[in-house]
Amino acid sequence: MIDHAHDLAALREATGRLLSATEKMDDSALGRPSRLPGWSRGHVVAHLSRNADALVNVLQGRPMYADSETRDRDIERDAPRPRDEQLADLAASAARFEDAAAAPADWSRTVAMRNGVTDSASRIPFRRRAEVELHHVDLDAGYELEDLPEEFTAREIDFLAERFAGHPDVVRTGVADGTGRLWTTGGGAEGDPVTVRGTAADLLGWLSGRRDGSALTVEGGLPLPALPPL
């Protein structure tokens, strides 16, 4: 059972950490490269602002984005803005999302995301939390995958394992973090099943495309499965 109220409270805490981190940045710091190829920190902040508004659209029954080109163009437009404008937009867009999520609603309804994806409205707060937590790491400002709340990391691994389940390019893959937790993903490609082991942070980094998996071990000497981009 997804507890959207819990996720909204956890999102407020994650947003607070993000805002505190970005408030320490000046214009020069925002212009430096993030950990995402081709994106500055300003791109990451602009994306987070526009993503908040896009998820307001989702909650209110409108298309998430007009189209992919508009989404990309808006990020490029907003990325080089002055620091004060960027941070004001980040805070205001987060507040707009919180206000939209506070409105009385049927949280069991199905909502439309991008590219034909649908989901339960109840999972939108966690989707936004994932954007905030992972992109905070992407800012390369001292917040690492190891700093993420343990509960969030386990749930995001759940989410990503589900996303790759049955994928035609991924063999059946067990994912184990060494604490007894085991996830299963892939299974659509031919080949021997594999089990990948590592810390929860390293597993999340691999599944989310933020680490190359070199810190992981694969049982039986088999190669680490190649994951498609998210």
Backbone as CSV, one residue per row, in Angstrom:
resi,resn,N_x,N_y,N_z,CA_x,CA_y,CA_z,C_x,C_y,C_z
1,MET,0.842,-1.186,0.000,0.000,0.000,0.000,0.885,1.246,0.000
2,ILE,0.664,2.146,-0.948,1.427,3.383,-1.028,0.791,4.415,-0.109
3,ASP,1.578,5.008,0.751,1.102,6.022,1.694,1.529,7.391,1.171
4,HIS,0.652,8.032,0.406,1.027,9.305,-0.210,1.265,10.393,0.832
5,ALA,0.562,10.323,1.962,0.761,11.335,3.007,2.170,11.222,3.585
6,HIS,2.626,9.996,3.817,4.003,9.795,4.272,4.985,10.330,3.246
7,ASP,4.718,10.041,1.976,5.645,10.473,0.927,5.674,11.989,0.797
8,LEU,4.551,12.649,1.004,4.539,14.111,0.959,5.349,14.697,2.114
9,ALA,5.253,14.090,3.302,6.049,14.570,4.440,7.536,14.348,4.188
10,ALA,7.885,13.177,3.645,9.290,12.902,3.330,9.781,13.819,2.224
11,LEU,8.921,14.150,1.277,9.291,15.071,0.204,9.595,16.449,0.756
12,ARG,8.808,16.913,1.713,9.087,18.228,2.320,10.479,18.254,2.938
13,GLU,10.854,17.168,3.608,12.187,17.104,4.217,13.265,17.097,3.139
14,ALA,13.068,16.317,2.081,14.052,16.255,0.999,14.186,17.604,0.305
15,THR,13.054,18.275,0.096,13.084,19.596,-0.534,13.812,20.589,0.343
16,GLY,13.606,20.500,1.639,14.326,21.383,2.562,15.829,21.193,2.471
17,ARG,16.276,19.936,2.367,17.711,19.686,2.224,18.236,20.267,0.908
18,LEU,17.445,20.083,-0.157,17.849,20.608,-1.464,17.940,22.125,-1.446
19,LEU,16.939,22.786,-0.879,16.952,24.246,-0.835,18.116,24.759,0.003
20,SER,18.405,24.106,1.108,19.540,24.521,1.942,20.847,24.405,1.173
21,ALA,20.990,23.341,0.372,22.218,23.152,-0.396,22.353,24.198,-1.488
22,THR,21.275,24.466,-2.208,21.367,25.420,-3.318,21.524,26.853,-2.830
23,GLU,21.014,27.145,-1.654,21.162,28.503,-1.107,22.622,28.856,-0.835
24,LYS,23.471,27.846,-0.707,24.895,28.086,-0.462,25.663,28.374,-1.742
25,MET,25.003,28.236,-2.895,25.671,28.415,-4.186,25.526,29.841,-4.678
26,ASP,26.588,30.357,-5.285,26.502,31.643,-5.962,26.358,31.403,-7.459
27,ASP,26.356,32.475,-8.234,26.182,32.332,-9.683,27.249,31.436,-10.294
28,SER,28.487,31.596,-9.814,29.578,30.796,-10.357,29.375,29.318,-10.066
29,ALA,28.973,29.012,-8.847,28.764,27.615,-8.467,27.639,26.978,-9.275
30,LEU,26.569,27.723,-9.534,25.462,27.184,-10.313,25.864,26.930,-11.760
31,GLY,26.851,27.661,-12.239,27.301,27.479,-13.607,28.268,26.329,-13.801
32,ARG,28.749,25.737,-12.709,29.710,24.641,-12.836,29.026,23.344,-13.266
33,PRO,29.792,22.411,-13.816,29.199,21.158,-14.282,28.565,20.357,-13.148
34,SER,27.445,19.741,-13.445,26.858,18.763,-12.536,27.424,17.395,-12.891
35,ARG,26.914,16.364,-12.264,27.348,15.013,-12.594,26.598,14.437,-13.794
36,LEU,25.655,15.169,-14.324,24.918,14.710,-15.494,25.604,15.241,-16.744
37,PRO,25.951,14.376,-17.676,26.689,14.814,-18.866,25.983,15.950,-19.604
38,GLY,26.725,17.009,-19.850,26.200,18.124,-20.614,25.353,19.105,-19.835
39,TRP,25.134,18.831,-18.561,24.307,19.719,-17.746,25.133,20.398,-16.673
40,SER,24.918,21.700,-16.521,25.457,22.432,-15.386,24.547,22.216,-14.172
41,ARG,24.991,22.701,-13.029,24.092,22.676,-11.869,22.841,23.491,-12.155
42,GLY,22.997,24.560,-12.924,21.835,25.359,-13.287,20.815,24.574,-14.075
43,HIS,21.277,23.683,-14.946,20.357,22.812,-15.675,19.579,21.913,-14.709
44,VAL,20.275,21.358,-13.725,19.614,20.470,-12.764,18.544,21.220,-11.992
45,VAL,18.884,22.432,-11.517,17.917,23.224,-10.752,16.732,23.604,-11.635
46,ALA,17.002,24.016,-12.872,15.917,24.375,-13.783,15.015,23.173,-14.051
47,HIS,15.617,22.008,-14.249,14.823,20.802,-14.468,13.925,20.511,-13.272
48,LEU,14.461,20.640,-12.062,13.660,20.363,-10.872,12.481,21.325,-10.763
49,SER,12.690,22.575,-11.118,11.593,23.539,-11.081,10.509,23.181,-12.088
50,ARG,10.926,22.888,-13.293,9.938,22.574,-14.331,9.279,21.210,-14.074
51,ASN,10.000,20.278,-13.460,9.406,18.992,-13.119,8.308,19.158,-12.078
52,ALA,8.510,20.043,-11.112,7.462,20.285,-10.112,6.193,20.773,-10.789
53,ASP,6.336,21.715,-11.713,5.156,22.216,-12.423,4.540,21.144,-13.312
54,ALA,5.384,20.302,-13.907,4.870,19.225,-14.749,4.041,18.236,-13.929
55,LEU,4.467,17.965,-12.710,3.719,17.040,-11.869,2.448,17.676,-11.316
56,VAL,2.431,18.994,-11.184,1.170,19.675,-10.900,0.196,19.418,-12.047
57,ASN,0.681,19.529,-13.274,-0.156,19.223,-14.427,-0.732,17.811,-14.339
58,VAL,0.121,16.858,-13.987,-0.323,15.468,-13.873,-1.440,15.343,-12.843
59,LEU,-1.238,15.931,-11.675,-2.240,15.823,-10.610,-3.551,16.486,-11.006
60,GLN,-3.474,17.509,-11.851,-4.675,18.258,-12.219,-5.245,17.836,-13.569
61,GLY,-4.746,16.721,-14.116,-5.343,16.128,-15.296,-4.940,16.738,-16.612
62,ARG,-3.835,17.486,-16.626,-3.328,18.056,-17.873,-2.114,17.262,-18.345
63,PRO,-1.721,17.404,-19.617,-0.494,16.742,-20.068,0.700,17.185,-19.231
64,MET,1.590,16.250,-18.943,2.743,16.556,-18.104,3.593,17.658,-18.738
65,TYR,3.928,17.493,-20.005,4.629,18.504,-20.800,3.897,18.638,-22.127
66,ALA,3.998,19.809,-22.738,3.394,19.975,-24.066,3.984,18.962,-25.039
67,ASP,5.308,18.798,-24.988,6.027,17.802,-25.784,7.467,17.783,-25.296
68,SER,8.242,16.811,-25.754,9.628,16.676,-25.299,10.467,17.891,-25.679
69,GLU,10.199,18.451,-26.860,10.985,19.603,-27.303,10.759,20.799,-26.394
70,THR,9.509,21.014,-25.981,9.213,22.120,-25.072,9.885,21.907,-23.733
71,ARG,9.838,20.677,-23.233,10.502,20.367,-21.962,11.973,20.721,-22.037
72,ASP,12.659,20.238,-23.073,14.093,20.483,-23.201,14.391,21.966,-23.397
73,ARG,13.569,22.627,-24.180,13.792,24.050,-24.454,13.630,24.884,-23.179
74,ASP,12.646,24.534,-22.355,12.431,25.283,-21.115,13.616,25.129,-20.164
75,ILE,14.187,23.923,-20.102,15.354,23.717,-19.238,16.537,24.541,-19.737
76,GLU,16.789,24.508,-21.036,17.892,25.288,-21.598,17.676,26.784,-21.386
77,ARG,16.444,27.228,-21.495,16.124,28.644,-21.272,16.401,29.062,-19.828
78,ASP,16.026,28.211,-18.887,16.088,28.582,-17.480,17.439,28.323,-16.829
79,ALA,18.248,27.430,-17.404,19.507,27.027,-16.761,20.452,28.186,-16.462
80,PRO,20.640,29.184,-17.351,21.629,30.229,-17.082,21.107,31.417,-16.282
81,ARG,19.915,31.339,-15.732,19.358,32.478,-15.001,20.206,32.822,-13.773
82,PRO,20.145,34.071,-13.308,20.878,34.440,-12.099,20.462,33.597,-10.907
83,ARG,21.355,33.461,-9.988,21.160,32.590,-8.823,19.861,32.901,-8.079
84,ASP,19.586,34.178,-7.794,18.393,34.510,-7.016,17.121,34.111,-7.757
85,GLU,17.104,34.277,-9.074,15.936,33.892,-9.858,15.764,32.382,-9.869
86,GLN,16.868,31.683,-10.018,16.814,30.214,-10.006,16.256,29.695,-8.682
87,LEU,16.794,30.192,-7.576,16.398,29.658,-6.278,14.968,30.037,-5.924
88,ALA,14.547,31.253,-6.320,13.160,31.650,-6.070,12.205,30.740,-6.841
89,ASP,12.558,30.405,-8.069,11.730,29.522,-8.888,11.691,28.119,-8.298
90,LEU,12.834,27.630,-7.823,12.885,26.295,-7.227,11.963,26.219,-6.015
91,ALA,12.012,27.221,-5.147,11.163,27.224,-3.952,9.690,27.398,-4.313
92,ALA,9.402,28.307,-5.246,8.009,28.574,-5.601,7.370,27.383,-6.303
93,SER,8.119,26.729,-7.185,7.559,25.572,-7.888,7.321,24.413,-6.918
94,ALA,8.220,24.241,-5.950,8.017,23.204,-4.933,6.762,23.496,-4.120
95,ALA,6.538,24.766,-3.813,5.338,25.145,-3.063,4.081,24.913,-3.893
96,ARG,4.156,25.176,-5.199,2.989,24.921,-6.053,2.642,23.433,-6.079
97,PHE,3.678,22.592,-6.126,3.403,21.156,-6.103,2.762,20.764,-4.773
98,GLU,3.283,21.283,-3.683,2.733,20.926,-2.381,1.276,21.372,-2.273
99,ASP,0.980,22.560,-2.785,-0.409,23.044,-2.752,-1.320,22.135,-3.588
100,ALA,-0.856,21.741,-4.764,-1.667,20.868,-5.615,-1.906,19.524,-4.946
101,ALA,-0.888,19.015,-4.266,-1.018,17.719,-3.606,-1.892,17.796,-2.363
102,ALA,-2.069,18.996,-1.816,-2.893,19.159,-0.623,-4.386,19.241,-0.946
103,ALA,-4.724,19.421,-2.214,-6.129,19.532,-2.597,-6.831,18.183,-2.450
104,PRO,-8.096,18.188,-2.011,-8.841,16.921,-1.912,-8.860,16.208,-3.265
105,ALA,-8.582,14.917,-3.254,-8.477,14.188,-4.516,-8.644,12.697,-4.265
106,ASP,-8.941,11.988,-5.347,-8.976,10.529,-5.323,-7.569,10.035,-5.634
107,TRP,-6.841,9.637,-4.608,-5.452,9.243,-4.795,-5.326,7.864,-5.434
108,SER,-6.431,7.153,-5.585,-6.367,5.842,-6.233,-6.541,5.946,-7.748
109,ARG,-6.813,7.135,-8.267,-7.070,7.290,-9.694,-5.786,7.075,-10.489
110,THR,-5.944,6.752,-11.760,-4.810,6.595,-12.671,-4.535,7.926,-13.357
111,VAL,-3.263,8.305,-13.413,-2.867,9.565,-14.046,-1.888,9.266,-15.179
112,ALA,-1.810,10.202,-16.121,-0.941,10.046,-17.289,0.360,10.789,-17.076
113,MET,1.473,10.100,-17.345,2.792,10.692,-17.258,3.265,11.043,-18.669
114,ARG,4.561,10.886,-18.946,5.115,11.115,-20.276,5.159,9.813,-21.081
115,ASN,5.205,9.965,-22.388,5.477,8.843,-23.300,4.529,7.673,-23.103
116,GLY,3.268,7.975,-22.788,2.269,6.932,-22.650,2.283,6.184,-21.327
117,VAL,3.146,6.578,-20.411,3.226,5.915,-19.098,2.071,6.389,-18.222
118,THR,1.469,5.469,-17.512,0.439,5.807,-16.530,0.862,5.280,-15.162
119,ASP,0.255,5.841,-14.129,0.587,5.412,-12.776,-0.576,5.791,-11.868
120,SER,-0.519,5.277,-10.664,-1.480,5.694,-9.648,-1.112,7.092,-9.150
121,ALA,-2.113,7.921,-8.944,-1.846,9.259,-8.390,-1.102,9.159,-7.069
122,SER,-1.340,8.095,-6.326,-0.716,7.949,-5.013,0.796,7.846,-5.087
123,ARG,1.341,7.485,-6.271,2.785,7.351,-6.386,3.457,8.645,-6.860
124,ILE,2.700,9.652,-7.219,3.299,10.899,-7.696,4.168,11.575,-6.631
125,PRO,3.749,11.647,-5.362,4.658,12.243,-4.371,5.999,11.512,-4.282
126,PHE,5.995,10.186,-4.392,7.279,9.482,-4.345,8.081,9.740,-5.605
127,ARG,7.418,9.823,-6.751,8.143,10.159,-7.982,8.823,11.525,-7.843
128,ARG,8.127,12.485,-7.286,8.743,13.795,-7.085,9.887,13.705,-6.070
129,ARG,9.695,12.922,-5.027,10.770,12.756,-4.043,12.010,12.169,-4.697
130,ALA,11.827,11.211,-5.605,12.971,10.616,-6.298,13.692,11.664,-7.138
131,GLU,12.941,12.527,-7.807,13.571,13.603,-8.574,14.422,14.482,-7.662
132,VAL,13.861,14.865,-6.536,14.564,15.773,-5.618,15.796,15.097,-5.028
133,GLU,15.647,13.873,-4.541,16.767,13.200,-3.876,17.905,12.895,-4.865
134,LEU,17.585,12.301,-6.002,18.640,11.889,-6.930,19.294,13.091,-7.603
135,HIS,18.515,14.102,-7.948,19.127,15.275,-8.571,19.905,16.111,-7.557
136,HIS,19.565,16.014,-6.278,20.418,16.629,-5.251,21.805,16.006,-5.307
137,VAL,21.866,14.700,-5.448,23.155,14.021,-5.616,23.849,14.506,-6.894
138,ASP,23.081,14.665,-7.966,23.651,15.080,-9.245,24.298,16.463,-9.193
139,LEU,23.902,17.286,-8.232,24.484,18.626,-8.118,25.960,18.588,-7.755
140,ASP,26.450,17.447,-7.259,27.853,17.313,-6.868,28.220,18.374,-5.843
141,ALA,27.390,18.439,-4.813,27.565,19.476,-3.785,27.694,18.859,-2.396
142,GLY,28.210,17.617,-2.326,28.467,17.000,-1.032,27.385,16.059,-0.542
143,TYR,26.318,15.886,-1.315,25.239,14.962,-0.952,25.384,13.751,-1.851
144,GLU,25.630,12.567,-1.245,25.956,11.367,-2.002,24.837,10.332,-1.888
145,LEU,24.911,9.318,-2.725,23.936,8.238,-2.639,23.935,7.599,-1.256
146,GLU,25.092,7.556,-0.627,25.185,6.994,0.730,24.458,7.848,1.759
147,ASP,24.179,9.111,1.438,23.491,10.009,2.369,21.973,9.923,2.255
148,LEU,21.475,9.244,1.241,20.027,9.134,1.065,19.418,8.321,2.203
149,PRO,18.210,8.667,2.628,17.555,7.857,3.661,17.444,6.398,3.222
150,GLU,17.727,5.486,4.128,17.728,4.054,3.791,16.392,3.619,3.218
151,GLU,15.308,4.114,3.808,13.966,3.740,3.337,13.755,4.193,1.898
152,PHE,14.244,5.384,1.572,14.102,5.867,0.195,14.902,4.995,-0.763
153,THR,16.138,4.690,-0.409,16.997,3.903,-1.289,16.364,2.554,-1.604
154,ALA,15.844,1.880,-0.587,15.217,0.571,-0.810,14.000,0.701,-1.716
155,ARG,13.200,1.726,-1.522,12.007,1.899,-2.348,12.353,2.274,-3.782
156,GLU,13.400,3.069,-3.957,13.781,3.438,-5.318,14.375,2.235,-6.049
157,ILE,15.092,1.381,-5.340,15.537,0.129,-5.969,14.320,-0.700,-6.369
158,ASP,13.307,-0.776,-5.491,12.053,-1.454,-5.843,11.493,-0.900,-7.151
159,PHE,11.420,0.416,-7.233,10.824,1.091,-8.385,11.606,0.785,-9.660
160,LEU,12.937,0.869,-9.582,13.750,0.638,-10.771,13.767,-0.836,-11.167
161,ALA,13.773,-1.722,-10.177,13.693,-3.155,-10.496,12.387,-3.463,-11.210
162,GLU,11.310,-2.856,-10.772,10.018,-3.037,-11.442,10.063,-2.473,-12.862
163,ARG,10.750,-1.338,-13.018,10.807,-0.696,-14.334,11.522,-1.583,-15.357
164,PHE,12.568,-2.277,-14.925,13.327,-3.119,-15.850,12.804,-4.554,-15.917
165,ALA,11.792,-4.883,-15.113,11.274,-6.253,-15.092,10.750,-6.643,-16.472
166,GLY,11.213,-7.801,-16.956,10.770,-8.290,-18.253,11.367,-7.578,-19.449
167,HIS,12.328,-6.675,-19.210,12.890,-5.909,-20.327,13.568,-6.853,-21.327
168,PRO,13.310,-6.654,-22.617,13.835,-7.602,-23.611,15.350,-7.594,-23.762
169,ASP,16.030,-6.596,-23.199,17.490,-6.527,-23.318,18.220,-6.914,-22.034
170,VAL,17.478,-7.337,-21.013,18.099,-7.625,-19.711,17.770,-9.053,-19.288
171,VAL,18.820,-9.847,-19.017,18.586,-11.209,-18.535,17.992,-11.159,-17.128
172,ARG,17.432,-12.263,-16.692,16.879,-12.326,-15.342,17.999,-12.030,-14.346
173,THR,17.771,-11.038,-13.502,18.829,-10.537,-12.628,18.324,-10.409,-11.202
174,GLY,19.023,-11.051,-10.275,18.780,-10.847,-8.864,19.674,-9.736,-8.358
175,VAL,19.145,-8.897,-7.514,19.879,-7.748,-6.978,19.842,-7.851,-5.464
176,ALA,21.006,-8.027,-4.836,21.083,-8.263,-3.395,22.009,-7.247,-2.745
177,ASP,21.557,-6.690,-1.618,22.354,-5.636,-0.972,23.148,-6.109,0.239
178,GLY,23.153,-7.398,0.516,23.967,-7.906,1.619,23.288,-7.882,2.971
179,THR,22.061,-7.374,3.051,21.339,-7.355,4.324,20.186,-8.345,4.315
180,GLY,20.123,-9.169,3.270,19.025,-10.108,3.129,17.950,-9.646,2.180
181,ARG,18.036,-8.377,1.746,17.051,-7.888,0.785,17.448,-8.332,-0.624
182,LEU,16.472,-8.827,-1.370,16.722,-9.303,-2.724,15.608,-8.830,-3.637
183,TRP,16.002,-8.227,-4.740,15.060,-7.802,-5.770,15.321,-8.618,-7.031
184,THR,14.308,-8.749,-7.867,14.465,-9.440,-9.146,14.030,-8.502,-10.261
185,THR,14.819,-8.453,-11.315,14.494,-7.583,-12.439,14.913,-8.256,-13.740
186,GLY,14.688,-7.594,-14.862,15.031,-8.175,-16.153,14.193,-9.407,-16.438
187,GLY,14.761,-10.297,-17.228,14.097,-11.551,-17.524,13.563,-11.672,-18.932
188,GLY,13.677,-10.601,-19.729,13.165,-10.668,-21.086,14.186,-11.091,-22.121
189,ALA,15.465,-11.114,-21.735,16.531,-11.478,-22.667,16.998,-12.901,-22.400
190,GLU,17.456,-13.558,-23.452,18.004,-14.894,-23.281,19.360,-14.817,-22.591
191,GLY,19.673,-15.849,-21.845,20.958,-15.895,-21.155,20.804,-16.414,-19.748
192,ASP,21.929,-16.815,-19.173,21.902,-17.336,-17.816,21.504,-16.241,-16.832
193,PRO,20.668,-16.592,-15.847,20.333,-15.602,-14.822,21.569,-15.259,-14.003
194,VAL,21.601,-14.044,-13.490,22.743,-13.596,-12.696,22.239,-13.002,-11.390
195,THR,23.125,-12.957,-10.410,22.855,-12.265,-9.157,23.931,-11.224,-8.945
196,VAL,23.532,-9.996,-8.752,24.439,-8.866,-8.560,24.375,-8.464,-7.094
197,ARG,25.557,-8.309,-6.473,25.607,-7.971,-5.057,26.422,-6.700,-4.828
198,GLY,26.006,-5.952,-3.829,26.733,-4.740,-3.460,25.975,-3.963,-2.402
199,THR,26.489,-2.819,-2.025,25.767,-1.981,-1.071,24.520,-1.424,-1.740
200,ALA,23.557,-1.026,-0.926,22.327,-0.454,-1.484,22.638,0.786,-2.303
201,ALA,23.583,1.608,-1.829,23.927,2.829,-2.568,24.524,2.494,-3.929
202,ASP,25.417,1.505,-3.974,26.025,1.136,-5.258,25.009,0.488,-6.198
203,LEU,24.097,-0.307,-5.641,23.057,-0.899,-6.473,22.149,0.175,-7.055
204,LEU,21.765,1.144,-6.223,20.937,2.233,-6.722,21.679,3.047,-7.777
205,GLY,22.962,3.284,-7.533,23.745,4.019,-8.514,23.781,3.315,-9.858
206,TRP,23.937,2.002,-9.838,23.968,1.229,-11.088,22.608,1.228,-11.771
207,LEU,21.559,0.954,-11.025,20.222,0.874,-11.608,19.756,2.216,-12.167
208,SER,20.188,3.301,-11.542,19.750,4.634,-11.976,20.703,5.266,-12.974
209,GLY,21.770,4.546,-13.355,22.722,5.077,-14.315,23.683,6.095,-13.748
210,ARG,23.812,6.140,-12.432,24.690,7.122,-11.797,26.039,6.538,-11.381
211,ARG,26.185,5.229,-11.432,27.462,4.566,-11.193,27.612,3.436,-12.201
212,ASP,28.854,3.108,-12.504,29.098,2.137,-13.572,29.021,0.684,-13.121
213,GLY,28.798,0.461,-11.845,28.679,-0.904,-11.351,29.995,-1.574,-11.036
214,SER,31.109,-0.837,-11.124,32.414,-1.449,-10.889,32.595,-1.893,-9.435
215,ALA,31.812,-1.336,-8.520,31.905,-1.732,-7.113,31.036,-2.948,-6.802
216,LEU,30.287,-3.429,-7.775,29.390,-4.566,-7.565,30.093,-5.868,-7.924
217,THR,29.576,-6.958,-7.409,30.080,-8.281,-7.788,28.952,-9.083,-8.414
218,VAL,29.318,-9.911,-9.388,28.348,-10.764,-10.062,28.736,-12.208,-9.781
219,GLU,27.820,-12.979,-9.251,28.119,-14.368,-8.913,28.438,-15.179,-10.169
220,GLY,29.377,-16.119,-10.013,29.701,-17.039,-11.090,30.606,-16.472,-12.163
221,GLY,31.156,-15.293,-11.926,32.072,-14.709,-12.893,31.415,-14.212,-14.165
222,LEU,30.093,-14.102,-14.159,29.386,-13.605,-15.337,29.519,-12.083,-15.435
223,PRO,29.361,-11.521,-16.630,29.466,-10.065,-16.763,28.262,-9.368,-16.144
224,LEU,28.477,-8.145,-15.725,27.389,-7.328,-15.187,26.422,-7.010,-16.331
225,PRO,25.130,-7.267,-16.147,24.195,-6.961,-17.229,24.241,-5.468,-17.604
226,ALA,24.108,-5.204,-18.886,24.020,-3.827,-19.367,22.569,-3.383,-19.277
227,LEU,22.351,-2.247,-18.616,20.990,-1.749,-18.456,20.701,-0.677,-19.495
228,PRO,19.501,-0.641,-20.029,19.138,0.429,-20.965,18.994,1.752,-20.224
229,PRO,19.114,2.867,-20.914,18.939,4.160,-20.243,17.507,4.324,-19.742
230,LEU,17.349,5.092,-18.684,16.018,5.344,-18.138,15.246,6.280,-19.060
